[in-house]
C-alpha positions as protocol buffer text, in pm:
chain_id: "A"
residue {
  index: 1
  type: UNK
  ca { x: -4398 y: 3350 z: -8120 }
}
residue {
  index: 2
  type: UNK
  ca { x: -4612 y: 3464 z: -7828 }
}
residue {
  index: 3
  type: UNK
  ca { x: -4977 y: 3364 z: -7817 }
}
residue {
  index: 4
  type: UNK
  ca { x: -5204 y: 3642 z: -7690 }
}
residue {
  index: 5
  type: UNK
  ca { x: -5577 y: 3618 z: -7630 }
}
residue {
  index: 6
  type: UNK
  ca { x: -5786 y: 3925 z: -7696 }
}
residue {
  index: 7
  type: UNK
  ca { x: -6065 y: 3965 z: -7442 }
}
residue {
  index: 8
  type: UNK
  ca { x: -6401 y: 4122 z: -7523 }
}
residue {
  index: 9
  type: UNK
  ca { x: -6446 y: 4284 z: -7180 }
}
residue {
  index: 10
  type: UNK
  ca { x: -6271 y: 4302 z: -6845 }
}
residue {
  index: 11
  type: UNK
  ca { x: -6363 y: 4402 z: -6492 }
}
residue {
  index: 12
  type: UNK
  ca { x: -6129 y: 4493 z: -6207 }
}
residue {
  index: 13
  type: UNK
  ca { x: -6221 y: 4377 z: -5857 }
}
residue {
  index: 14
  type: UNK
  ca { x: -6116 y: 4610 z: -5577 }
}
residue {
  index: 15
  type: UNK
  ca { x: -6152 y: 4583 z: -5202 }
}
residue {
  index: 16
  type: UNK
  ca { x: -6030 y: 4781 z: -4903 }
}
residue {
  index: 17
  type: UNK
  ca { x: -5675 y: 4648 z: -4966 }
}
residue {
  index: 18
  type: UNK
  ca { x: -5676 y: 4755 z: -5334 }
}
residue {
  index: 19
  type: UNK
  ca { x: -5702 y: 4538 z: -5645 }
}
residue {
  index: 20
  type: UNK
  ca { x: -5782 y: 4176 z: -5557 }
}
residue {
  index: 21
  type: UNK
  ca { x: -5840 y: 4032 z: -5904 }
}
residue {
  index: 22
  type: UNK
  ca { x: -6006 y: 4064 z: -6241 }
}
residue {
  index: 23
  type: UNK
  ca { x: -6269 y: 3904 z: -6461 }
}
residue {
  index: 24
  type: UNK
  ca { x: -6212 y: 3856 z: -6833 }
}
residue {
  index: 25
  type: UNK
  ca { x: -6482 y: 3780 z: -7091 }
}
residue {
  index: 26
  type: UNK
  ca { x: -6400 y: 3596 z: -7411 }
}
residue {
  index: 27
  type: UNK
  ca { x: -6710 y: 3525 z: -7617 }
}
residue {
  index: 28
  type: UNK
  ca { x: -6973 y: 3373 z: -7387 }
}
residue {
  index: 29
  type: UNK
  ca { x: -6725 y: 3259 z: -7121 }
}
residue {
  index: 30
  type: UNK
  ca { x: -6579 y: 3438 z: -6821 }
}
residue {
  index: 31
  type: UNK
  ca { x: -6251 y: 3366 z: -6642 }
}
residue {
  index: 32
  type: UNK
  ca { x: -6105 y: 3508 z: -6323 }
}
residue {
  index: 33
  type: UNK
  ca { x: -5751 y: 3600 z: -6229 }
}
residue {
  index: 34
  type: UNK
  ca { x: -5654 y: 3656 z: -5867 }
}
residue {
  index: 35
  type: UNK
  ca { x: -5414 y: 3945 z: -5808 }
}
residue {
  index: 36
  type: UNK
  ca { x: -5055 y: 3822 z: -5791 }
}
residue {
  index: 37
  type: UNK
  ca { x: -5132 y: 3496 z: -5976 }
}
residue {
  index: 38
  type: UNK
  ca { x: -5066 y: 3427 z: -6344 }
}
residue {
  index: 39
  type: UNK
  ca { x: -5319 y: 3151 z: -6408 }
}
residue {
  index: 40
  type: UNK
  ca { x: -5678 y: 3201 z: -6515 }
}
residue {
  index: 41
  type: UNK
  ca { x: -5955 y: 3010 z: -6340 }
}
residue {
  index: 42
  type: UNK
  ca { x: -6273 y: 2910 z: -6515 }
}
residue {
  index: 43
  type: UNK
  ca { x: -6442 y: 2926 z: -6751 }
}
residue {
  index: 44
  type: UNK
  ca { x: -6770 y: 3036 z: -6595 }
}
residue {
  index: 45
  type: UNK
  ca { x: -7093 y: 3070 z: -6789 }
}
residue {
  index: 46
  type: UNK
  ca { x: -7200 y: 3409 z: -6651 }
}
residue {
  index: 47
  type: UNK
  ca { x: -7059 y: 3727 z: -6505 }
}
residue {
  index: 48
  type: UNK
  ca { x: -7241 y: 3660 z: -6177 }
}
residue {
  index: 49
  type: UNK
  ca { x: -7084 y: 3314 z: -6150 }
}
residue {
  index: 50
  type: UNK
  ca { x: -6738 y: 3464 z: -6212 }
}
residue {
  index: 51
  type: UNK
  ca { x: -6798 y: 3734 z: -5948 }
}
residue {
  index: 52
  type: UNK
  ca { x: -6903 y: 3467 z: -5698 }
}
residue {
  index: 53
  type: UNK
  ca { x: -6598 y: 3253 z: -5776 }
}
residue {
  index: 54
  type: UNK
  ca { x: -6358 y: 3546 z: -5740 }
}
residue {
  index: 55
  type: UNK
  ca { x: -6520 y: 3648 z: -5410 }
}
residue {
  index: 56
  type: UNK
  ca { x: -6504 y: 3289 z: -5279 }
}
residue {
  index: 57
  type: UNK
  ca { x: -6137 y: 3263 z: -5373 }
}
residue {
  index: 58
  type: UNK
  ca { x: -6056 y: 3550 z: -5135 }
}
residue {
  index: 59
  type: UNK
  ca { x: -6127 y: 3324 z: -4839 }
}
residue {
  index: 60
  type: UNK
  ca { x: -6368 y: 3313 z: -4547 }
}
residue {
  index: 61
  type: UNK
  ca { x: -6471 y: 3648 z: -4404 }
}
residue {
  index: 62
  type: UNK
  ca { x: -6346 y: 3852 z: -4700 }
}
residue {
  index: 63
  type: UNK
  ca { x: -6576 y: 4130 z: -4804 }
}
residue {
  index: 64
  type: UNK
  ca { x: -6724 y: 4121 z: -5154 }
}
residue {
  index: 65
  type: UNK
  ca { x: -6509 y: 4341 z: -5379 }
}
residue {
  index: 66
  type: UNK
  ca { x: -6644 y: 4614 z: -5601 }
}
residue {
  index: 67
  type: UNK
  ca { x: -6637 y: 4524 z: -5971 }
}
residue {
  index: 68
  type: UNK
  ca { x: -6575 y: 4794 z: -6232 }
}
residue {
  index: 69
  type: UNK
  ca { x: -6563 y: 4743 z: -6605 }
}
residue {
  index: 70
  type: UNK
  ca { x: -6221 y: 4836 z: -6729 }
}
């Protein structure tokens, strides 16, 4: 049996190179997933914290991606 989590909201993060990751909200917690990686990172207590963590994970000098609710 496969265990699936249903998320309340999601946002896609895009930069000049395309999709760089996503943010998933489950209840009051937010997690991030970097494009090309399977694991979730977090949880974070706010959307802003998750956005900051995803941006930081892109490395030094990376531009802040645009976040769109999906």
